[in-house]
Amino acid sequence: MTNTTASHIPQEMKDVLQAYGELQFEPYPYWMFRVKPNQRFRYGVVNTQGFRGCEPEAPKRRMRLMFVGDSVGFGIGATSDETTIPGYLATLLAQAGVEVEVINASQRAHTLTQHWIRTSLELLHWQPDCLIYFFGYADYYTLLKGRRPGFPINIITERRPMVDRVARVWRRVRWRLGIPWEPRRRSPERPIGDEQFVQGAHALVHRVRAVHHVVAAARCRAIFVLQPVPGYGARRLDPAERASVEEEAQRTRRFSGRDYLHDLHAQFGNWQV
């Protein structure tokens, strides 16, 4: 893979991704955080139930599929609700003449742990006939970044401006008192060894089984889909896609020493879930 940078990503795609930064989040019991319900943004809508797209049918009139994922399932980068992965699924099923309602219940940055909690406390309330869990990126990012596989990373940033203001005031005080300012240097993080990586993968397999147990107890069906690895399949990437993949690979290698997407599939390919 060539050494490309994010500068090769088209400006149109940068603008789309920037628009997703306008989404509002809120703290939420048990889940830690969620996308704030009942909001519109440039490329879609989050309905009153917190799902992306139109409101669920009430009462339920046909087969109902719930798509549960992280940012990839939510549709970061999609230019409409219909061009997300659940949106394409709904279109393909409709073209095939299948009467089914597809609900995009994905949440940005949610892990299998949060899917497990949401399934128990909320999602089964909607009487889905099948839940499709689309996972991978967020879960292994927590392992590589936080060393705790599956433990959510809180992405709510409302408190960050206050922290920044306090830091700026503190720097001014130090300057007035004549105290030299020495920025704290982050020590390099240790690469993750194979044994630790395998243990983390095993923990995620356990969470898959836990989610399946909850769904099966409700006499519902579940499908678990591991997110595909861009750059490792038969499909050839265009320059913009290749630049994006390489940028992400370099970023994760810097703090973990691993190419986590490739390792993720290698580990899950050896196990029966």
PDB file of N, CA, C and O in Angstrom, residues 1 13 22 42 45 127 155 244 248 252:
ATOM      1  N   MET A   1       0.845  -1.190   0.000  1.00  0.00           N
ATOM      2  CA  MET A   1       0.000   0.000   0.000  1.00  0.00           C
ATOM      3  C   MET A   1       0.879   1.238   0.000  1.00  0.00           C
ATOM      4  O   MET A   1       1.816   1.344   0.783  1.00  0.00           O
ATOM      5  N   MET A  13     -15.902  14.870  -0.043  1.00  0.00           N
ATOM      6  CA  MET A  13     -16.031  13.916   1.046  1.00  0.00           C
ATOM      7  C   MET A  13     -15.672  14.560   2.384  1.00  0.00           C
ATOM      8  O   MET A  13     -16.301  14.287   3.411  1.00  0.00           O
ATOM      9  N   GLU A  22     -21.830  18.033  13.065  1.00  0.00           N
ATOM     10  CA  GLU A  22     -22.904  18.870  13.584  1.00  0.00           C
ATOM     11  C   GLU A  22     -23.898  18.082  14.424  1.00  0.00           C
ATOM     12  O   GLU A  22     -24.740  18.668  15.113  1.00  0.00           O
ATOM     13  N   ARG A  42     -27.545  18.018   7.862  1.00  0.00           N
ATOM     14  CA  ARG A  42     -27.503  18.288   6.431  1.00  0.00           C
ATOM     15  C   ARG A  42     -27.845  17.072   5.575  1.00  0.00           C
ATOM     16  O   ARG A  42     -28.428  17.204   4.504  1.00  0.00           O
ATOM     17  N   VAL A  45     -31.891  12.673   9.041  1.00  0.00           N
ATOM     18  CA  VAL A  45     -32.706  13.011  10.198  1.00  0.00           C
ATOM     19  C   VAL A  45     -32.582  11.905  11.231  1.00  0.00           C
ATOM     20  O   VAL A  45     -32.433  10.726  10.889  1.00  0.00           O
ATOM     21  N   GLN A 127     -40.395  -5.133  19.060  1.00  0.00           N
ATOM     22  CA  GLN A 127     -40.843  -6.411  18.485  1.00  0.00           C
ATOM     23  C   GLN A 127     -40.212  -6.688  17.116  1.00  0.00           C
ATOM     24  O   GLN A 127     -40.927  -6.962  16.149  1.00  0.00           O
ATOM     25  N   ILE A 155     -17.582   9.748  23.729  1.00  0.00           N
ATOM     26  CA  ILE A 155     -17.230  10.739  22.703  1.00  0.00           C
ATOM     27  C   ILE A 155     -17.953  12.062  22.910  1.00  0.00           C
ATOM     28  O   ILE A 155     -17.825  12.969  22.092  1.00  0.00           O
ATOM     29  N   SER A 244      -7.742   7.177   2.448  1.00  0.00           N
ATOM     30  CA  SER A 244      -8.465   7.122   3.709  1.00  0.00           C
ATOM     31  C   SER A 244      -8.076   5.894   4.523  1.00  0.00           C
ATOM     32  O   SER A 244      -7.860   5.970   5.733  1.00  0.00           O
ATOM     33  N   GLU A 248      -6.017   5.867   8.219  1.00  0.00           N
ATOM     34  CA  GLU A 248      -6.511   5.204   9.425  1.00  0.00           C
ATOM     35  C   GLU A 248      -5.541   4.137   9.907  1.00  0.00           C
ATOM     36  O   GLU A 248      -5.303   3.982  11.110  1.00  0.00           O
ATOM     37  N   THR A 252      -3.699   4.097  13.694  1.00  0.00           N
ATOM     38  CA  THR A 252      -3.796   3.032  14.690  1.00  0.00           C
ATOM     39  C   THR A 252      -2.451   2.364  14.943  1.00  0.00           C
ATOM     40  O   THR A 252      -2.172   1.942  16.063  1.00  0.00           O
TER      41      THR A 252
END
